[in-house]
XYZ file of C-alpha atoms in Angstrom:
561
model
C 36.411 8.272 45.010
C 32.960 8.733 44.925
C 30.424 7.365 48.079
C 26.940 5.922 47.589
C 24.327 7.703 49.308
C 22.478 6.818 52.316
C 19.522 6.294 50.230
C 21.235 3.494 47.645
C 21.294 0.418 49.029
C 23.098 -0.767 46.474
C 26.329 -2.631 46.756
C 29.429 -3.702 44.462
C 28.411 -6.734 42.099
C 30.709 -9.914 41.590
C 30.780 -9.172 38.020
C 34.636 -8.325 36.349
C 33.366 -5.203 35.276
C 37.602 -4.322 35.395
C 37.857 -6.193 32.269
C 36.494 -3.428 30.428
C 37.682 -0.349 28.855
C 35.466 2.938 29.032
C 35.341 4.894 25.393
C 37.523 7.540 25.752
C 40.613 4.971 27.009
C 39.833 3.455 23.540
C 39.356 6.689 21.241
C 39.717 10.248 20.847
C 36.832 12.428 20.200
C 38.105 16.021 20.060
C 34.846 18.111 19.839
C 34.870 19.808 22.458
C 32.336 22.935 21.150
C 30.407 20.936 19.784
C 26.954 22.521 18.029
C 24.739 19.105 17.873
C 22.773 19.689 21.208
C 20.864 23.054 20.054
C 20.089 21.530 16.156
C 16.735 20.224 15.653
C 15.658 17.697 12.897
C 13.578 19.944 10.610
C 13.304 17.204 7.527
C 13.757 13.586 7.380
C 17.454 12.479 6.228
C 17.697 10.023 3.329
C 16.710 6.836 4.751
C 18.530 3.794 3.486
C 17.067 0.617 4.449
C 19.647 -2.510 3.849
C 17.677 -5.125 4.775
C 18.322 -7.218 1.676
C 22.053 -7.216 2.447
C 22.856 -6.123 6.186
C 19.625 -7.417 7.220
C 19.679 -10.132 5.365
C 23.394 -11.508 6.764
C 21.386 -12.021 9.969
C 18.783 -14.499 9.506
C 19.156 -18.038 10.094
C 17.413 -18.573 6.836
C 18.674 -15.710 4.381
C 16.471 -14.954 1.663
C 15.863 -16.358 -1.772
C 14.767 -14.356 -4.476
C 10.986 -14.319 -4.146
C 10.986 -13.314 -0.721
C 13.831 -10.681 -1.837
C 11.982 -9.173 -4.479
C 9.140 -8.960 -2.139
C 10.869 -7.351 0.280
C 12.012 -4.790 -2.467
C 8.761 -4.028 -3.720
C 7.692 -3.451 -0.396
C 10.783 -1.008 -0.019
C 9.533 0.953 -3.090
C 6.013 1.281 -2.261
C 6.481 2.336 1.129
C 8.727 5.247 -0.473
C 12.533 4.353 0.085
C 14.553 6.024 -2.854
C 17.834 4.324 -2.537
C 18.376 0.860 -1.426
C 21.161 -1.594 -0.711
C 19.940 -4.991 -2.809
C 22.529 -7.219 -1.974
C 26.027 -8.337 -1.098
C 26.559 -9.602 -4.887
C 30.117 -11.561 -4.108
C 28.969 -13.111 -1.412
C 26.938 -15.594 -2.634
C 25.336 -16.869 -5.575
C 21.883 -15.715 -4.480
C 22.477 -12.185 -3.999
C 23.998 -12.072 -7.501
C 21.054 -13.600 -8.761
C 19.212 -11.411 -7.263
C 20.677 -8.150 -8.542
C 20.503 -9.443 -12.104
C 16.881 -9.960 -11.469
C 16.490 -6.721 -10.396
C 18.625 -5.475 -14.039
C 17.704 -8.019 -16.105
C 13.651 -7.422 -15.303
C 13.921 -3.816 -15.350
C 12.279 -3.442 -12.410
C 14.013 -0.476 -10.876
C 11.994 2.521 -10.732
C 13.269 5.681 -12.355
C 13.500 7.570 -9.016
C 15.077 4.786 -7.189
C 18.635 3.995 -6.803
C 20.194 0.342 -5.805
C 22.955 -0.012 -3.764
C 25.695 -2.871 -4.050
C 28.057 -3.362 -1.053
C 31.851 -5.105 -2.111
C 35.083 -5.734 0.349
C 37.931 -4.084 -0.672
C 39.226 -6.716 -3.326
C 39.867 -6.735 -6.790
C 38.090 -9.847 -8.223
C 35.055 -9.125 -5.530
C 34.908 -5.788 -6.888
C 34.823 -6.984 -10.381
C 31.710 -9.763 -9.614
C 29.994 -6.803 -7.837
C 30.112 -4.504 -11.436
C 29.182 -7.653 -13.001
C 26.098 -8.016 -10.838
C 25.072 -4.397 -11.595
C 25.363 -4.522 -15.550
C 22.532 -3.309 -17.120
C 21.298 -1.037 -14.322
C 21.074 2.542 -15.163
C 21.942 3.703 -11.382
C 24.050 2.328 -8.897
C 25.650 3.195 -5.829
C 28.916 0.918 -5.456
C 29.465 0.655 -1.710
C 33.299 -0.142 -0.522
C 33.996 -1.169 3.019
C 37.120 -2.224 5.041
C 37.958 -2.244 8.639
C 39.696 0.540 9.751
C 39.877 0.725 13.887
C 43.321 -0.281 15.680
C 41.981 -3.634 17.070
C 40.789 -4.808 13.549
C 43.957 -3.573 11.650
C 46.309 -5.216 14.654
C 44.275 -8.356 15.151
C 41.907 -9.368 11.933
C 43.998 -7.780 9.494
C 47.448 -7.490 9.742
C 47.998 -4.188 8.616
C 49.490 -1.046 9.467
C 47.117 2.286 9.065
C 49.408 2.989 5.783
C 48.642 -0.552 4.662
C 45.310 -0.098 4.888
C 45.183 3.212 3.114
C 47.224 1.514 0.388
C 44.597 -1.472 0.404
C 41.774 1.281 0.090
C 43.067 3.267 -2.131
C 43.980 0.466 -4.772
C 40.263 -1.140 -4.514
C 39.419 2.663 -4.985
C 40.679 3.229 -8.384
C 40.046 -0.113 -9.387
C 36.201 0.471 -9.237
C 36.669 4.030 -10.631
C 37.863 2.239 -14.054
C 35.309 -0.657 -13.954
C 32.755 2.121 -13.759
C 34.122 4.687 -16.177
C 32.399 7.366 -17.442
C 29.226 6.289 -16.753
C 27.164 8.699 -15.435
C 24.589 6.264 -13.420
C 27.650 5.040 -11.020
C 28.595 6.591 -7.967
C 30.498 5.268 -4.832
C 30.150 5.194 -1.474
C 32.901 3.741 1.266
C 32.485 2.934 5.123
C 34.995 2.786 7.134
C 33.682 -0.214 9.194
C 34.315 0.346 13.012
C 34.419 4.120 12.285
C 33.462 5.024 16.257
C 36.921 2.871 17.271
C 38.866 4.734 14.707
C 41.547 7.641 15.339
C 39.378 10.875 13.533
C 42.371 11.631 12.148
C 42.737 8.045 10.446
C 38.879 8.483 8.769
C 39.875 12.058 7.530
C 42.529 10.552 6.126
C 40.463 7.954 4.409
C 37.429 9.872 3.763
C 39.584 12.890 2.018
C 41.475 10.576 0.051
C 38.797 8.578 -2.065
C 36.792 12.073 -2.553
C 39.910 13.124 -4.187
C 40.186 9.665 -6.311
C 36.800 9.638 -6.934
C 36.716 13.508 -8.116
C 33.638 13.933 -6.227
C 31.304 16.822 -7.333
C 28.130 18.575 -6.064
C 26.249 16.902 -9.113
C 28.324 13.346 -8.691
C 28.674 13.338 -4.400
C 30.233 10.748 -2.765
C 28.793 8.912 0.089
C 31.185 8.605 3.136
C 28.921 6.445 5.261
C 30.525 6.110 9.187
C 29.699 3.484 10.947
C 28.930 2.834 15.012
C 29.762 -1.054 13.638
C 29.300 -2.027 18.021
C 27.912 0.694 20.197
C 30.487 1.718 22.651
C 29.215 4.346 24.448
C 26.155 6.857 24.813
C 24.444 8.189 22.024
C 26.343 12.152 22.572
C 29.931 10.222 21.986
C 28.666 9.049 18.935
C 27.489 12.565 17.817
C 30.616 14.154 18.458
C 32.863 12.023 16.362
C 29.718 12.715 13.260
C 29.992 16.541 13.801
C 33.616 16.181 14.034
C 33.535 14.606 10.798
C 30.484 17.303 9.533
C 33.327 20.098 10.248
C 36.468 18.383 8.755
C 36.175 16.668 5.818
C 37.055 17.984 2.856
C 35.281 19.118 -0.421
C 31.896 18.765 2.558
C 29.360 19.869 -0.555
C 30.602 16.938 -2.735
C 29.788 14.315 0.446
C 26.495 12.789 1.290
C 27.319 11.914 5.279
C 25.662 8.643 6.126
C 25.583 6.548 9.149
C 25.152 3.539 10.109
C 24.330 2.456 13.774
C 23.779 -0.558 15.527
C 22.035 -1.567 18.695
C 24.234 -3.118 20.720
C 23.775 -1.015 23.493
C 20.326 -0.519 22.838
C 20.596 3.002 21.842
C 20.816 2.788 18.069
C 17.713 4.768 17.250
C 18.558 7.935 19.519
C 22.468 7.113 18.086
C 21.113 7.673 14.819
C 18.777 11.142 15.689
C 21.871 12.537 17.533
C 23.973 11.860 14.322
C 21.342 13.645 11.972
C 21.378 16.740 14.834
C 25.124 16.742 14.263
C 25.129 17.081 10.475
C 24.218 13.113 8.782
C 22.382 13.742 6.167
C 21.386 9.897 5.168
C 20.805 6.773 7.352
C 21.236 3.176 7.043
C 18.987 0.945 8.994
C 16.402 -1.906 8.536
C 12.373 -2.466 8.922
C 11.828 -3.479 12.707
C 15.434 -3.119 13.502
C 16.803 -6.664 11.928
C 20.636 -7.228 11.983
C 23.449 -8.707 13.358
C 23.807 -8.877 17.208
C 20.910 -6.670 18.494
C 19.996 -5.743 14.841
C 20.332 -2.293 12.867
C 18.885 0.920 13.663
C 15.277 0.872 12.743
C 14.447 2.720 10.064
C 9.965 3.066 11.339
C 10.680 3.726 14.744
C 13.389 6.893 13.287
C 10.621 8.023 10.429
C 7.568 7.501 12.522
C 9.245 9.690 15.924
C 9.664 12.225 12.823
C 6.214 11.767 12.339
C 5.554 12.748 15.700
C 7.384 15.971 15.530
C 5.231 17.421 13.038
C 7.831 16.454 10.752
C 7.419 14.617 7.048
C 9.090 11.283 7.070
C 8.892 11.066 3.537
C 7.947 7.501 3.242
C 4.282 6.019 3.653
C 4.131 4.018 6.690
C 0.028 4.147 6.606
C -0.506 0.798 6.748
C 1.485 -0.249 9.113
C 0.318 -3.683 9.673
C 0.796 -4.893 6.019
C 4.241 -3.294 6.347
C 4.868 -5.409 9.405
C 3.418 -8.194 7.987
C 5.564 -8.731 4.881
C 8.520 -7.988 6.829
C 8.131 -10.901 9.188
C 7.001 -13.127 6.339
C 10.429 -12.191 4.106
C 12.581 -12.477 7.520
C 10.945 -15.275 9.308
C 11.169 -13.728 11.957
C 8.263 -11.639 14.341
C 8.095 -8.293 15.076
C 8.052 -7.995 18.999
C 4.492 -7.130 20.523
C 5.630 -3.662 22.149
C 7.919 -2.906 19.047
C 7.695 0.831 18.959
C 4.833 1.867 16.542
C 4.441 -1.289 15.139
C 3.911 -4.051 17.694
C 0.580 -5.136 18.487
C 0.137 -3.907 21.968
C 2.061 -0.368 21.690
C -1.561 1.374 21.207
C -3.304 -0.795 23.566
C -4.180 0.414 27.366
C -5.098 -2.144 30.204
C -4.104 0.128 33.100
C -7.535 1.627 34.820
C -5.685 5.073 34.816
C -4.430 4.991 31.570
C -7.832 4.034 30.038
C -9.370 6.930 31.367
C -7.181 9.137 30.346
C -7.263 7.995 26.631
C -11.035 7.563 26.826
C -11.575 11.336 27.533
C -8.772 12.220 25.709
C -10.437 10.684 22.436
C -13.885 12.042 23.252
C -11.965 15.803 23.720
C -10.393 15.052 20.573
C -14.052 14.559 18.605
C -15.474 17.557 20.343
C -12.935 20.220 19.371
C -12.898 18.452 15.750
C -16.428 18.860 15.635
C -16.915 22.667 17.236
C -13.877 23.322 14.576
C -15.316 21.718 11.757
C -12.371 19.622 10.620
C -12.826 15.792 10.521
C -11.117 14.280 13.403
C -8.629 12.646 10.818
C -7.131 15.989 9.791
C -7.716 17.645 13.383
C -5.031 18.874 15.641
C -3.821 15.467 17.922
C -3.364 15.813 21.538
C -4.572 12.438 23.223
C -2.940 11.113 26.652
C -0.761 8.236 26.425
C -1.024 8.286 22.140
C 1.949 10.252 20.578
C 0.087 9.588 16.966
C -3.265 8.895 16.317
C -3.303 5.136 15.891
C -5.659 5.375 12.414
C -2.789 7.311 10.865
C -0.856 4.113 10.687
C -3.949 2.298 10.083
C -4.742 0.934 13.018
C -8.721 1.083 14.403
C -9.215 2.010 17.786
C -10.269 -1.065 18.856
C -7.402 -2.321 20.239
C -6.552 0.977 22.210
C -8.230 -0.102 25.238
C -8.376 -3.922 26.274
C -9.420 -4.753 29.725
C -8.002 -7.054 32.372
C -7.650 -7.121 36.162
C -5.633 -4.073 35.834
C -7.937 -1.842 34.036
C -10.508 0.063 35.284
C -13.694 2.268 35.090
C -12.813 4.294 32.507
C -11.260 1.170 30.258
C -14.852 -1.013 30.785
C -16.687 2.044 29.907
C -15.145 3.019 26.923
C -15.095 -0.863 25.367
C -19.164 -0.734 26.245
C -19.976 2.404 24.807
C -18.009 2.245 21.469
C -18.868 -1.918 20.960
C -21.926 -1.938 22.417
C -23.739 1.821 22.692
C -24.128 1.219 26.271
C -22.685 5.116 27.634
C -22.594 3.968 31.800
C -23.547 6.963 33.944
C -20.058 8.431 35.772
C -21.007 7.043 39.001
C -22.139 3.590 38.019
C -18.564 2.966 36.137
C -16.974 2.083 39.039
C -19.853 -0.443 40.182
C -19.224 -2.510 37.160
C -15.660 -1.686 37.067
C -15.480 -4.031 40.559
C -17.472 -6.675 38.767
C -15.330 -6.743 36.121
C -12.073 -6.938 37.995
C -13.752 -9.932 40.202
C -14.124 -11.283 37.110
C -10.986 -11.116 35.638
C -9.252 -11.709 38.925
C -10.743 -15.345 39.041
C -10.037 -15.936 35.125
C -6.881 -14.505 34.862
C -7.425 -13.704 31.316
C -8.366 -10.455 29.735
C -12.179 -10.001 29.242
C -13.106 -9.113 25.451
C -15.965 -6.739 24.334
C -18.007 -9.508 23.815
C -17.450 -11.146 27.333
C -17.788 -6.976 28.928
C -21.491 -6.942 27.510
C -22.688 -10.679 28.672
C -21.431 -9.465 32.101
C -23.329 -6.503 32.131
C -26.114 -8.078 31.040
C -25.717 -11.072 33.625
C -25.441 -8.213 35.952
C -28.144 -5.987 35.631
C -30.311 -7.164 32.689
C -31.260 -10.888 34.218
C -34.879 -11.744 35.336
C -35.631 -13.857 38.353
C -34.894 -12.210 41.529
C -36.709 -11.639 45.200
C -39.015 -9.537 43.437
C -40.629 -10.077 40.210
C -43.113 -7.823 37.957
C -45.531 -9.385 36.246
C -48.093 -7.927 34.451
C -48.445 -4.250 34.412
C -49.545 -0.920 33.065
C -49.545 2.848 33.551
C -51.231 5.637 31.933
C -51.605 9.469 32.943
C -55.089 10.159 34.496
C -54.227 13.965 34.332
C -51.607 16.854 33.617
C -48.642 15.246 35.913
C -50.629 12.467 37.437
C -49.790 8.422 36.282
C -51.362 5.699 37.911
C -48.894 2.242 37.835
C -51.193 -0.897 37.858
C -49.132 -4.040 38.426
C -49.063 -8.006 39.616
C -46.035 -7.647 41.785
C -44.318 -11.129 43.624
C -42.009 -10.018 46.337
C -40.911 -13.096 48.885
C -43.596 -15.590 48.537
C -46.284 -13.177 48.463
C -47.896 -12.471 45.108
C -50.781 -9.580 45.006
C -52.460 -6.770 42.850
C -50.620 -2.948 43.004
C -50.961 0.511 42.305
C -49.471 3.354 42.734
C -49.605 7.388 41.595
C -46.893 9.783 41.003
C -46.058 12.737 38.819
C -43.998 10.417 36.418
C -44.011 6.562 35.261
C -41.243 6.068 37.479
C -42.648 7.742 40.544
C -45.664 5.966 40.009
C -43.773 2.439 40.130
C -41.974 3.014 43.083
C -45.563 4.207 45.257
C -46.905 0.833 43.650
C -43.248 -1.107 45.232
C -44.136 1.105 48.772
C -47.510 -0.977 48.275
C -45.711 -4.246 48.514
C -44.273 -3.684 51.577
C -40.729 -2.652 49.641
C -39.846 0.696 49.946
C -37.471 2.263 47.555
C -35.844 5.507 47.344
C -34.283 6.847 43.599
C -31.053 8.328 44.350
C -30.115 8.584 40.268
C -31.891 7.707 37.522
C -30.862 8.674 33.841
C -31.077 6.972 30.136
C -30.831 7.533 26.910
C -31.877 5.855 23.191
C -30.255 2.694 24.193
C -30.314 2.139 28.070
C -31.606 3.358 31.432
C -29.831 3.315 34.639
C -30.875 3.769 38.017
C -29.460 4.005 41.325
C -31.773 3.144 44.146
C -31.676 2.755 48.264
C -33.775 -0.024 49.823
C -33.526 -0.766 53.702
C -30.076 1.194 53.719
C -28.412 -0.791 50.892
C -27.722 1.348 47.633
C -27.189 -0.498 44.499
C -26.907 0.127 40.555
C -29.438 -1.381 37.926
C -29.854 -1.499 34.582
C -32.993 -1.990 31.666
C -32.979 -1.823 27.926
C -35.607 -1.957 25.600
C -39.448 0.388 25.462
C -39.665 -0.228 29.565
C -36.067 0.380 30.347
C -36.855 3.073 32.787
C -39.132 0.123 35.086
C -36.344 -2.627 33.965
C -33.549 -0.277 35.632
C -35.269 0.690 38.830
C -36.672 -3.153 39.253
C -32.692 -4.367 38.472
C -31.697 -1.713 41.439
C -34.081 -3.006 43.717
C -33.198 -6.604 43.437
C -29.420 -5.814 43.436
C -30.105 -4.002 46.459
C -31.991 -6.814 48.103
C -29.504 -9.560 47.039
């Protein structure tokens, strides 16, 4: 019996959690030295996406065939090489669909369709039908195969079902004869709640019937139909398989996870660790239930690695885009990769981070010589460079009443040119957040710079410069001659000093409003100054061919106010 710690507050739910069987009171996974956890994913697998069938099963509104051949085309020009187009004895519009696809000769040499078909003779024989014409196919039989489907759905006995297999087997080996272009693939649907012994069986069987060869492999494709249990369970029964069945150089090993428990993608990188060599999935993670494993997230974590995911996923916006257009359905706004958010910061520390993290980035490019898109990538809170899936980096960092110095600085510098001195960034930062704080909304670019500008740039405070000039009598000597209106009193000024600036403030002194600079700096497109008057310290800001005066006058009133 094990005993919660003093820390743990927690305490026993109401929920019948009794009514539930753990995995291993439901199967039998006998690796036991197992060789998945020290493999590492080298090369992408073959990626399989099956949204026009699996994928398609799932949508309230399944696809017709314009949005199907859409979807294909996408499918091709992203890179996928082998494809499941339909469920042809299903219904009437995935036929159609796969005779569009022979009839218009629209296959591309170097890509292969797949057609999926139930274990039946006359289904079978509609799903050749469908493919007539094509030059390749993959032929993809599936059946049930775990004890609760054979003992409740079907009926049958584990013999029966072999016998059920095995007839639908050489059934499609004669419809497809000698033609070279066919191969075959079967799944043993609810492969993780089947007895390994039972999918060897299976498996070994049709690679025999099928006289499966290293130049004409058969796919055994093993499904985790419902998640049942953490992704390493799900690895072990794959490497079991890897290790066991027979004639392994004339299989392809595919899988096929689901989501159910929300672990599909890491199901599916454990299963390629432990020997898959192909993967079935959709775009975005579509399906039945929770969806499929999805196929980006897997090829873009690749990515990641340093690894080729052999498909082109560098626009990933018009990928996403035609994806919720053909399923009618959106892709979720923190969607790994894709979603619109998943490369945007609004947290104060996080925006800092990436901030310096992208200016690092441009410096060692630069000192390297490489241009920052081919550079080495090593940015906080950014696994990939966002351009490389075509995104700008304009949505990286969005501010809010979470964000902070480093988030407002960035979006005025890059939008804006306006570089904020280090220690003014958390002056505005505070405006900002007041800001936002009352609104409740995020603050755009747009809104950032017409609050700067409402903060430091506006005329018509306690004291007001009016008409003025300065020139250098001599070698380090200026003379500021101004009209200067401080309270209600309006008067004549001067002042000297060894710069512009200095001069200004003697000529301030003059007016009874003495000013100390305790920072001043500027460059091409702004000056900034911080300034003490009477004890208060405060920030200002000026722009333009006085923005040196502009700043120190801003940081006077500011102080003042």
């Amino acid at each position: 019996m094990t005993t919660t710690p003093v820390w743990n507050p927690q305490r026993p739910s109401p929920m019948p959690y009794h009514r539930y069987r753990p995995f291993q009171d439901r199967v039998s996974v006998p690796v036991t030295d197992r060789a998945w956890p020290a493999a590492r994913i080298e090369r992408a697998p073959l990626w399989v996406p099956v949204d026009l069938r699996d994928g398609n099963q799932a949508l309230a509104e399944p696809m017709d065939t314009p949005r199907k051949r859409r979807f294909f085309d996408l499918l091709v020009a992203v890179g996928f090489k082998e494809i499941e187009v339909g469920y042809p004895s299903a219904s009437r519009t995935d036929f159609d669909f796969v005779r569009h696809l022979a009839d218009g000769g629209v296959v591309p040499d170097d890509v292969t369709p797949v057609v999926f078909t139930p274990a039946r003779a006359d289904l079978i024989d509609r799903t050749f039908d469908a493919i007539e014409g094509l030059p390749r196919a993959v032929v993809h039989l599936y059946i049930a195969t775990s004890p609760v489907w054979r003992e409740v759905v079907l009926g049958r006995s584990r013999a029966e079902v072999w016998r059920t297999v095995r007839a639908a087997a050489e059934h499609m080996a004669r419809r497809a004869g000698d033609a070279p272009g066919a191969r075959f693939q079967f799944s043993p649907e609810t492969f993780n709640l089947t007895e390994p012994d039972f999918v060897l069986e299976l498996c070994d069987g049709l690679t025999e019937l099928w006289d499966a060869s290293p130049d004409r492999p058969v796919t055994h494709n093993l499904p985790a139909t419902v998640e049942i249990a953490t992704p390493n369970v799900y690895a072990d029964q794959i490497e079991y398989a890897h290790r066991n069945l027979a004639r392994r150089d004339s299989v392809i090993l595919s899988v096929h996870p689901h989501n159910d428990r929300g672990t599909g993608v890491a199901c599916a990188e454990l299963a390629v660790l432990a020997g898959a060599q192909r993967v079935e999935g959709c775009l975005f993670g579509n399906g039945e239930r929770t969806g499929n494993v999805d196929l980006v997230t897997l090829a873009l974590n690749l990515y990641a690695q340093g690894v080729d995911p052999m498909v082109d996923l560098g626009d990933i916006d018009a990928v996403r885009e035609t994806v919720e257009h053909c399923n009618r359905l959106p892709v979720h706004p923190r969607h790994p990769y894709a979603g619109e958010l998943v490369h945007t910061a609004f947290s104060g520390t996080h925006q800092d981070a990436i901030g310096k993290g992208l200016a690092e980035h441009a410096r060692r490019a630069r000192e390297s010589g490489v241009p920052k898109a081919q550079a080495p990538w090593s940015v906080p809170y950014l696994p990939i460079d966002p351009a490389d899936v075509g995104r700008s980096y304009e949505a990286v960092i969005r501010v809010n009443s979470q964000s902070g110095k480093g988030g407002v600085a960035y979006l005025l510098r890059t939008h804006h040119g306006i570089d904020l001195p280090a220690r003014m960034r958390a002056d505005f930062a505070r405006v900002v957040q007041e800001a936002t704080d009352d609104s409740g909304r995020e603050a755009t670019p747009k809104e950032l710079y017409e609050l700067f500008r409402a903060t430091y740039l506006t005329d018509g405070a306690a004291v007001r410069l009016h008409d003025w000039s300065v020139r250098e009598e001599a070698p380090g000597v200026h003379r500021f001659v101004c009209t200067l209106e401080a309270g209600d009193r309006v008067g004549d000024h001067e002042g000297t000093g060894a710069g512009p600036l200095t001069a200004f403030v003697d000529a301030l002194a003059g007016a009874g409003v003495a000013v100390e600079v305790v920072d001043f700096t500027e460059d091409g497109t702004a000056a900034f100054a911080e300034c003490r008057v009477g004890g208060v310290t405060a920030w200002g800001a000026g722009t333009g061919p006085s923005a040196a005066v502009h700043a120190v006058l801003s940081a006077v009133n500011r102080a003042v106010r």
